[in-house]
Coordinates of C-alpha atoms in Angstrom, one line a residue:
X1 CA 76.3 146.4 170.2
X2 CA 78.9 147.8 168.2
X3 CA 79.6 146.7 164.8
X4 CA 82.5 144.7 164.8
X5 CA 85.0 144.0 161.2
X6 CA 83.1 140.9 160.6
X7 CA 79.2 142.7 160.7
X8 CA 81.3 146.1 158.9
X9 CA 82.0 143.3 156.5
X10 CA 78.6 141.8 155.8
X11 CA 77.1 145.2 155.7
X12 CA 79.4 145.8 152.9
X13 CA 78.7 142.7 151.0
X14 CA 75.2 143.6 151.1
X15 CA 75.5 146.8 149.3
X16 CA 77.5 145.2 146.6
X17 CA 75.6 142.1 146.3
X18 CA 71.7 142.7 146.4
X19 CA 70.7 139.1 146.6
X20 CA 72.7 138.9 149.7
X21 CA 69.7 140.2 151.6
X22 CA 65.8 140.6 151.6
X23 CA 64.7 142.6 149.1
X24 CA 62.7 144.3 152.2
X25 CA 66.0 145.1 153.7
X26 CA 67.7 146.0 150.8
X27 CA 64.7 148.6 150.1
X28 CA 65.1 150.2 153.1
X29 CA 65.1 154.1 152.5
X30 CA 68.3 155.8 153.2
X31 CA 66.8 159.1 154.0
X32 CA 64.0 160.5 156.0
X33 CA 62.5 162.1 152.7
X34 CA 62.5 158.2 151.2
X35 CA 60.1 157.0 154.1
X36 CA 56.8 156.5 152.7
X37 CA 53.8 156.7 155.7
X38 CA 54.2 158.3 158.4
X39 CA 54.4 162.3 157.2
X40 CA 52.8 163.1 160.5
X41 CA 56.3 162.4 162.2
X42 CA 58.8 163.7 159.8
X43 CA 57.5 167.0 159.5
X44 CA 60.4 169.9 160.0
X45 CA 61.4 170.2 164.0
X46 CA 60.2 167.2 164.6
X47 CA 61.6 164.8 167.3
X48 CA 63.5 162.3 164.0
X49 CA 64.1 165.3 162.2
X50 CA 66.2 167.0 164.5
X51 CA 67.5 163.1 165.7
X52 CA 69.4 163.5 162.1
X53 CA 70.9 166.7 162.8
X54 CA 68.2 169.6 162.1
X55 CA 69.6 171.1 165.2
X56 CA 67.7 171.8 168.7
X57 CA 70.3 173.2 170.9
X58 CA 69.9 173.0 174.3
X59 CA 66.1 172.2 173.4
X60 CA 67.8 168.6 171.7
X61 CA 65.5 165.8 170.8
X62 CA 64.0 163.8 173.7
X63 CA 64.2 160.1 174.0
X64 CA 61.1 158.5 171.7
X65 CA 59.2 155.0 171.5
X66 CA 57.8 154.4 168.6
X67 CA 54.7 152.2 168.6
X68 CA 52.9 151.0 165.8
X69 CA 51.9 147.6 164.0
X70 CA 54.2 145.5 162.2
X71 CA 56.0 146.2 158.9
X72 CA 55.1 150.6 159.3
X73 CA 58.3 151.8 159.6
X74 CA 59.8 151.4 162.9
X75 CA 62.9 150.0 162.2
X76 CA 63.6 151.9 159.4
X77 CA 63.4 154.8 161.1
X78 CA 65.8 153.6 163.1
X79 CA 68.0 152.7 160.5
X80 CA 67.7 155.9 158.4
X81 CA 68.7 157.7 161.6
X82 CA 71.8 155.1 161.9
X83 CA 72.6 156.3 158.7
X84 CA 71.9 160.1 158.7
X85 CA 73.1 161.3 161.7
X86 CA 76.6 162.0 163.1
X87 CA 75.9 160.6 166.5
X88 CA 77.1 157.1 167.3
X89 CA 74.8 154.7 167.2
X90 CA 73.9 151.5 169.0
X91 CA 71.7 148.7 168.1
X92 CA 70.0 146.0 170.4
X93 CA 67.2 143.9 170.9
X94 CA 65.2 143.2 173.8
X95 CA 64.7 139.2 172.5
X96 CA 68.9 138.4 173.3
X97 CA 70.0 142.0 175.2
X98 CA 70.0 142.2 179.1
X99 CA 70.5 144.6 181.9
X100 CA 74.6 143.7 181.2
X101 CA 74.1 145.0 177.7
X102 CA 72.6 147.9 178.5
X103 CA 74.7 149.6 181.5
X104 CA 78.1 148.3 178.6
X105 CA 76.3 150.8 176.4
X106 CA 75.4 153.0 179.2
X107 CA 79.1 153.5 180.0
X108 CA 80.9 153.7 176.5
X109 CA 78.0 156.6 175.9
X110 CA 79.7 157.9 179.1
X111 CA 83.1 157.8 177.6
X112 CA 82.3 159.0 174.5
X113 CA 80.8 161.8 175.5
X114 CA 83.0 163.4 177.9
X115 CA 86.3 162.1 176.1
X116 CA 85.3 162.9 172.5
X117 CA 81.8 165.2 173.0
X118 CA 80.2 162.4 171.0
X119 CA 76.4 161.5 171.3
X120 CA 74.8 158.1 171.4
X121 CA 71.7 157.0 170.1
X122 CA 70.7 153.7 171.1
X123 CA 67.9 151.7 169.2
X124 CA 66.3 148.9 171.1
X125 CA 63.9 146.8 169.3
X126 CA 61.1 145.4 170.8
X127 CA 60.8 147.0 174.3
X128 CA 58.1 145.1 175.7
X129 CA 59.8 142.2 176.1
X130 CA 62.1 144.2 178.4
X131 CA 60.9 143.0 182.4
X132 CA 60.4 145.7 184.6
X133 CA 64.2 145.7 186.0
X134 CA 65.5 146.0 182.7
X135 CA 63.5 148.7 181.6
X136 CA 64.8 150.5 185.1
X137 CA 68.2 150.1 184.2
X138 CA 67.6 152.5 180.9
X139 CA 66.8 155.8 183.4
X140 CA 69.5 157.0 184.2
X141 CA 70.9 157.2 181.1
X142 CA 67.9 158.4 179.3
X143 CA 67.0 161.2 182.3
X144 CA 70.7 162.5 182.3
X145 CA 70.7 162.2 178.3
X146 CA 73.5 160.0 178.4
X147 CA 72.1 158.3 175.2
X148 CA 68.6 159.3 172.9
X149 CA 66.8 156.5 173.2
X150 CA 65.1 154.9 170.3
X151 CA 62.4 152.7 171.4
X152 CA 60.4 150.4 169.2
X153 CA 56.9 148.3 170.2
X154 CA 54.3 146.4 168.9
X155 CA 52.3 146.5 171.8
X156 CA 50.5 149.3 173.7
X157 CA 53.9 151.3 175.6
X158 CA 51.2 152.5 178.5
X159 CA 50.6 148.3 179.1
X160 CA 54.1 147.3 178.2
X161 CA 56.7 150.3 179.3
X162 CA 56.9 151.3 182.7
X163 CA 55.7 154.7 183.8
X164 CA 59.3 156.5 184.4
X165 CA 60.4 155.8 181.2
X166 CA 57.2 156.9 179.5
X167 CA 57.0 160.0 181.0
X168 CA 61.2 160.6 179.9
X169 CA 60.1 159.9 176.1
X170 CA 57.8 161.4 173.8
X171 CA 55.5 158.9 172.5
X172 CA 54.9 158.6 168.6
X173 CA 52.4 156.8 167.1
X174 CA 53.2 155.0 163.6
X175 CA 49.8 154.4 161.4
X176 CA 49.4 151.1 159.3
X177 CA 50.5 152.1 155.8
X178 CA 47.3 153.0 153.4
X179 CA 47.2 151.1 150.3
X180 CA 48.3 153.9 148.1
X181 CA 51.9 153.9 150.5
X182 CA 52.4 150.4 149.8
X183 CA 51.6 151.0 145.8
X184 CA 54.6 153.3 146.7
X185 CA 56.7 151.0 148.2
X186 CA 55.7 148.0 145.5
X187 CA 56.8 150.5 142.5
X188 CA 59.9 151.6 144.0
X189 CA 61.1 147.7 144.9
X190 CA 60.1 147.1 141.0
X191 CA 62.2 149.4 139.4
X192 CA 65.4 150.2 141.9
X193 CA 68.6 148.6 141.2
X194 CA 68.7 147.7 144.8
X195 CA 65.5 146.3 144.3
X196 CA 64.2 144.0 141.4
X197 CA 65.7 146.5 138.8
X198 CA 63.0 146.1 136.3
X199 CA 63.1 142.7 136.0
X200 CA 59.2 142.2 136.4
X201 CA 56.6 143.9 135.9
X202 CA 53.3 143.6 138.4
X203 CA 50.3 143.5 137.0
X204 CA 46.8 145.3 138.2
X205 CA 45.3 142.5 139.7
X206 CA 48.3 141.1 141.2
X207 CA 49.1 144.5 142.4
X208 CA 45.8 143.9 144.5
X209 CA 46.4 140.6 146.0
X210 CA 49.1 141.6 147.2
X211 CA 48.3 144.8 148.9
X212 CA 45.7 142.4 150.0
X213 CA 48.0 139.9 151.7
X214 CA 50.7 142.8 153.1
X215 CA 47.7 144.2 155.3
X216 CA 49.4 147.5 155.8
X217 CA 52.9 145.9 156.3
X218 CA 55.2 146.8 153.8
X219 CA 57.5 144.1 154.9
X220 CA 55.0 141.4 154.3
X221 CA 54.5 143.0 150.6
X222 CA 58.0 142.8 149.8
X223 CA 58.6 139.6 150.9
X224 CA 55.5 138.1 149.2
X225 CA 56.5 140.8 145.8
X226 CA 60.2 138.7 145.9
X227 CA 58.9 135.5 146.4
X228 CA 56.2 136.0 143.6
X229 CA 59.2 137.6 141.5
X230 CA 61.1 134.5 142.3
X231 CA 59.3 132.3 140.8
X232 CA 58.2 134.1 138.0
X233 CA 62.0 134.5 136.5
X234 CA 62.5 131.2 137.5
X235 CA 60.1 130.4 134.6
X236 CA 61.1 132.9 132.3
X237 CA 58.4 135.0 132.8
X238 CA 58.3 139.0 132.8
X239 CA 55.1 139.4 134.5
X240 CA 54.3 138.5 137.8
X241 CA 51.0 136.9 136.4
X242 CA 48.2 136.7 139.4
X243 CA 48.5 132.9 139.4
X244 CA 52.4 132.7 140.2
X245 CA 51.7 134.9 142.9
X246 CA 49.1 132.3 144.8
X247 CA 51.6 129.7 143.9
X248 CA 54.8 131.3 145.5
X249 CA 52.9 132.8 148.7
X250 CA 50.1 129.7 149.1
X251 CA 47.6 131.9 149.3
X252 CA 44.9 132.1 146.7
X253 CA 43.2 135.6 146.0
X254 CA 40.0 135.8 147.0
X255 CA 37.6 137.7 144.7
X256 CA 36.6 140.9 146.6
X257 CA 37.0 144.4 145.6
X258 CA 36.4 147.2 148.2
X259 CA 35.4 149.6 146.4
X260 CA 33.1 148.0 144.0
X261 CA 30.0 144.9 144.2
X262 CA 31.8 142.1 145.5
X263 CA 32.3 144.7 149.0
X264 CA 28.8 144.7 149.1
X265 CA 27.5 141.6 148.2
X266 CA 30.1 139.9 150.3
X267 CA 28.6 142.0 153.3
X268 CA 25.0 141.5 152.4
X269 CA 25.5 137.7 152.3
X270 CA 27.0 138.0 155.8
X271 CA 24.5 139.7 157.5
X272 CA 21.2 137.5 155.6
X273 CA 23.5 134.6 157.2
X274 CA 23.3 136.0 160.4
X275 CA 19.6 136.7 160.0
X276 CA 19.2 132.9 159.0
X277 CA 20.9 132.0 161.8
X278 CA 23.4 129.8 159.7
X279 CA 27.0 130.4 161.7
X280 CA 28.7 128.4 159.3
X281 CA 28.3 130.3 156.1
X282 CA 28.2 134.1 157.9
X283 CA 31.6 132.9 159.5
X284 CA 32.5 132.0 155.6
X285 CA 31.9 135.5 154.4
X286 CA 33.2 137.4 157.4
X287 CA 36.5 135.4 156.9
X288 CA 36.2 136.3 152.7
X289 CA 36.1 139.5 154.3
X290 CA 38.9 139.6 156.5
X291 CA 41.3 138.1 154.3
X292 CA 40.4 140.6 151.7
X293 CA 41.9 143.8 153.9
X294 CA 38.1 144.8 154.6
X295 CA 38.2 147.4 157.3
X296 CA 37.2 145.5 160.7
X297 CA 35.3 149.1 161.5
X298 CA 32.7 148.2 158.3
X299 CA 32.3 144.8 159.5
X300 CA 31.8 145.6 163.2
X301 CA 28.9 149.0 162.1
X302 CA 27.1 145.9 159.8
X303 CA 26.8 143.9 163.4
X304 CA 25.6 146.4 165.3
X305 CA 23.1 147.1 162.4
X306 CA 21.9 143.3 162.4
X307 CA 21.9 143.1 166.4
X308 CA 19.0 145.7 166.0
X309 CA 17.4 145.0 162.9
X310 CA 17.1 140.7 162.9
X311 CA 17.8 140.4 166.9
X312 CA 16.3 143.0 168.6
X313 CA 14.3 142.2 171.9
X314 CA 14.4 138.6 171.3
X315 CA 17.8 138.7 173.0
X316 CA 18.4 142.2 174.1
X317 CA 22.1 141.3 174.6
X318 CA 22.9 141.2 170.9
X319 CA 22.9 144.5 170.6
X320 CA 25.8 145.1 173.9
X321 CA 27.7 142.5 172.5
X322 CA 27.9 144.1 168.7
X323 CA 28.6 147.3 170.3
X324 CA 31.3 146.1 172.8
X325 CA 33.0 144.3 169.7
X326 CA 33.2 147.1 167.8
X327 CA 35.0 148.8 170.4
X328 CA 37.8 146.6 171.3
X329 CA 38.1 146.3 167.1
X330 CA 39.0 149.8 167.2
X331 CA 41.1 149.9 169.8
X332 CA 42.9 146.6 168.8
X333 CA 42.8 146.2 164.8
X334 CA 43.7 143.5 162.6
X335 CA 44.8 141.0 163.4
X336 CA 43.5 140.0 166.8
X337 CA 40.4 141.8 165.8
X338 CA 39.4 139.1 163.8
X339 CA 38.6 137.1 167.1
X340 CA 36.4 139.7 168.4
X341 CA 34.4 140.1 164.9
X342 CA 34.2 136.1 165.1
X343 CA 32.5 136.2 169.1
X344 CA 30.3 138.5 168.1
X345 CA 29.2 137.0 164.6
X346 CA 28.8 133.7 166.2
X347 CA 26.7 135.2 169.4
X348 CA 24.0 137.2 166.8
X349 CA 23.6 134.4 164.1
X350 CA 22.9 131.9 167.0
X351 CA 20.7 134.6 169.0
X352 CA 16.8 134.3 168.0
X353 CA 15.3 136.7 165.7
X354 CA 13.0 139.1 165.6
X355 CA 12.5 142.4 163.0
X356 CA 9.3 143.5 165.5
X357 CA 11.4 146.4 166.2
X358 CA 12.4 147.1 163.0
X359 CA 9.0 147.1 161.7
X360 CA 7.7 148.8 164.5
X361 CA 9.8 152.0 163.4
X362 CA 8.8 151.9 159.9
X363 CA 5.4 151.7 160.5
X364 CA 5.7 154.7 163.0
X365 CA 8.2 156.5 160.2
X366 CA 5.4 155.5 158.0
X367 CA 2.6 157.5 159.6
X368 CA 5.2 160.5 160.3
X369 CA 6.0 160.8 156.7
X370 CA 2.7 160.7 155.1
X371 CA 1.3 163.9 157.3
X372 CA -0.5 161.6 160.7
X373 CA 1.3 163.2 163.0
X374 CA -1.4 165.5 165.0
X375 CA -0.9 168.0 167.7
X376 CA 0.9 167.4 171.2
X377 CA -2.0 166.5 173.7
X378 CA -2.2 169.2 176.0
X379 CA -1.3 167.1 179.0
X380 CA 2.0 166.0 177.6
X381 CA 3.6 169.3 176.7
X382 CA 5.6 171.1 178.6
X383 CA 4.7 173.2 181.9
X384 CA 7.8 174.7 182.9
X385 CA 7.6 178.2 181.7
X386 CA 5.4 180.9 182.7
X387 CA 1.8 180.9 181.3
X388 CA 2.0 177.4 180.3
X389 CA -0.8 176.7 183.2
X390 CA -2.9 179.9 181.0
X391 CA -2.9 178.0 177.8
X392 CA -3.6 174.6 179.5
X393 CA -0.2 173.2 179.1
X394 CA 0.8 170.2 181.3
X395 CA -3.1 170.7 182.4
X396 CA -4.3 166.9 184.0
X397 CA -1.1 164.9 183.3
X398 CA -0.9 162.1 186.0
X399 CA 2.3 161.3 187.2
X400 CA 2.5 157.4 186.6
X401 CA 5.0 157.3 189.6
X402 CA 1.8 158.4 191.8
X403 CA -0.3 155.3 190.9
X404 CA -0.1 152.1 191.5
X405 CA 2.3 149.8 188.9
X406 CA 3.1 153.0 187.7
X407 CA 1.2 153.2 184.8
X408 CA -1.1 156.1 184.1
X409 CA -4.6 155.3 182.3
X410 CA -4.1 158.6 179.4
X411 CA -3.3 159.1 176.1
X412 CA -0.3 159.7 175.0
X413 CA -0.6 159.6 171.2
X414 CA -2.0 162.7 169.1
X415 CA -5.7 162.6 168.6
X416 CA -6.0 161.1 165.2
X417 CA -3.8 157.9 166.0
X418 CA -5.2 157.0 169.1
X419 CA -5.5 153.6 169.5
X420 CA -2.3 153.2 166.7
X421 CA -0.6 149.9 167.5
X422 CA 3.9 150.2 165.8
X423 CA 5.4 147.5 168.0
X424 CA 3.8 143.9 167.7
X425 CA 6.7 141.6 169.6
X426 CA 7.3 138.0 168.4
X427 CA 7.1 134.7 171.1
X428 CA 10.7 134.0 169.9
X429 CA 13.5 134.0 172.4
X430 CA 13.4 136.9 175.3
X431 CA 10.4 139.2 173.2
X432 CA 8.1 136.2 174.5
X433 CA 8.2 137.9 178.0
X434 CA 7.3 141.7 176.2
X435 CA 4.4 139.7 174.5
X436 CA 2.7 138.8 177.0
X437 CA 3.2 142.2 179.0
X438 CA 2.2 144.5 176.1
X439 CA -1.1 143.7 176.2
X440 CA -1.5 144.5 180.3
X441 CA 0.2 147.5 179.8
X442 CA -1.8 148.8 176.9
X443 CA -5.2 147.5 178.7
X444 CA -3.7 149.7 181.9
X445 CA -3.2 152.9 179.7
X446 CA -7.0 152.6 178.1
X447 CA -8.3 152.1 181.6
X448 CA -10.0 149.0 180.9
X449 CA -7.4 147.3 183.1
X450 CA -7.3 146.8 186.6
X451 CA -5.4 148.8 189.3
X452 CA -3.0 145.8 189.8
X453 CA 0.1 144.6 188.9
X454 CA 2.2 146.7 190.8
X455 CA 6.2 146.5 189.2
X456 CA 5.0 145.5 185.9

């Protein structure tokens, strides 16, 4: 609701006592030009912008939800607009606010606005947990613009916000902060009188530990940079040394650089665990990997890559499963996504292995790239234009459909590799079954076979 003396008070203290309040909410920016992230949203004439008075007429700003992780920006959006604009403004959460809450605010915007031709924007945090009833009760105010609604979620609005209210808002879409926004955010905490004021200096490699740990949330980074800075001047210490850090967030930094070996060697050890089928040690690496900030779509196109290349047709579901978990890892993201990259890690370095397809393609690759390639056979090319009958095109193909067990005794491969053999399958796992069927087949193509089999 409303502040009252006793909030107007705190709010007060705050700003003239900095250590009366997270240094994440002390470090909230006061302006929309202070937000870091998000420039795809705060561009001039858009729906905030015009929120804090740029105008729009009888064109005003529509309602909005903003959706995005944790720690990106929501709520200070919010609050910038709280402080930049001259409309009144109205704070709850959906966690302690009801239907009653709502319809008070609902009729004071009422009030306002006819008595005093005074807007209200209300901010309600947290939206999903709003039932279905109390998401109702918003509509009327938000269709008749009674208030400009300021809707925040974490989870997806077209799951978690009914319909009616969707289609009254625009949507926006906040993005997890990039590392280079939370170097921002770190720098500015550092040397800002509301901040840390210089106090402390952050050195390189803590830097990274702690972009590391934040995840994209810039609340988690300021929370662990004042915990680390904490304990650091507690000792009498100017630099937030790497090893105060782990102590004062218990959590140790795990060696692992994105950009450089340990991204790589990290990932190679994952996938030659998968390959030697120990589930212990890839789930060791994938979690090195996790914990480090890798991005979940790297780790997910490496599965999809060992599915194929150690699984293959020993268990043709290694590959569907790689590929369904690097869908729902883009559509989800960290950190749920770490249970998906888990199923599927488990499913291929339990699966058995086989590289037959691999070295199938190499060996075919192999003959391609060292000139044994050969004409088409006549039979196999193609007979759909005109004259293609003249030049003896399509000329004695036999449709395998028209024989028995559909397979048609002819060659298919150029004239110099006849008889060329890629694709040798294992007897491990499913491949066992193409093992003993390869050799039929091929027996039926030479026409040594006999005219059985049918459904093969």
């Amino acid at each position: 609701m409303e502040p009252d003396l006793f909030t107007a008070a705190a709010e007060d203290r705050r700003e003239r006592d900095p250590g009366a309040s997270p240094l994440a909410v002390r470090m909230r920016p006061r302006t929309l030009d202070d937000v870091v992230g998000q420039q795809h949203l705060l561009r001039p004439g858009s729906p905030l912008r015009r929120l804090v008075g740029d105008g729009g007429g009888p064109a005003g700003p529509s309602s909005v939800i903003l959706w995005g992780p944790p720690g990106t920006g929501k709520t200070t959006l919010a609050y910038v607009v709280s402080k930049a604009t001259d409309k009144r403004f109205v704070e709850l959460s959906a966690i302690t606010a009801g239907v009653k809450e709502v319809r008070a605010v609902i009729e004071s915007a009422k009030r306002q606005s006819g008595g005093y031709g005074r807007d209200t924007v209300l901010f309600l945090d947290e939206i999903h947990r709003f039932s279905k009833a109390q998401q109702d009760s918003l509509l009327p105010a938000v269709e008749n613009r009674w208030v400009t609604l300021i809707a925040a979620t974490t989870e997806n609005p077209y799951f978690s916000v009914i319909s009616p209210l969707l289609s009254r808002s625009l949507l926006l879409t906040l993005e997890p902060l990039t590392d280079d926004d939370l170097r921002g955010v770190l720098a500015r905490a550092l040397t800002d009188e509301r901040g840390l004021a210089g106090a402390v200096t952050l050195p390189e490699d803590t830097e990274a530990h702690l972009l590391r740990i934040a995840g994209g949330d810039a609340r988690r980074a300021l929370t662990a940079l004042e915990a680390g800075a904490g304990s650091a001047i507690s000792k009498g210490e100017e630099t937030i040394t790497l090893a105060t850090l782990e102590e004062s967030v218990d959590r140790a930094a795990v060696a692992y650089d994105r950009d450089g070996d340990q991204h790589y060697d990290v990932a190679s050890a994952l996938i030659k665990s998968i390959r030697g089928s120990d589930v212990d040690a890839a789930l060791h690496y994938l979690a090195r990997m996790i914990d480090a900030g890798e991005d979940p779509r790297f780790i997910a196109r490496r599965l999809m890559i060992s599915a194929s290349e150690d699984i293959g047709l020993a268990d043709s579901t290694a590959l569907p499963t790689a590929v369904a978990a690097a869908q729902a890892v883009a559509m989800i993201g960290f950190p749920e996504a770490s249970l998906i990259l888990s199923h599927a890690t488990i499913a291929l370095a339990l699966a058995p292995k086989s590289n037959a397809a691999t070295k199938a393609i190499g060996a075919a690759l192999d003959d391609v790239r060292t000139g044994k390639a050969g004409p088409v056979p006549p039979h196999l090319r193609d007979g759909h234009y005109k004259g293609a009958a003249k030049l003896g095109h399509a000329q004695g193909y036999v449709y395998p459909h028209d024989v028995p067990g559909a397979i048609a005794a002819q060659d298919y491969l150029p004239e110099e590799l006849q008889g060329r053999r890629y694709y040798t399958p294992t007897r491990y796992g499913a491949e066992a079954r193409y093992f003993d069927v390869l050799e039929r087949v091929r027996e039926r193509l030479s026409g040594k076979g006999e005219r059985s089999g049918e459904g093969e």
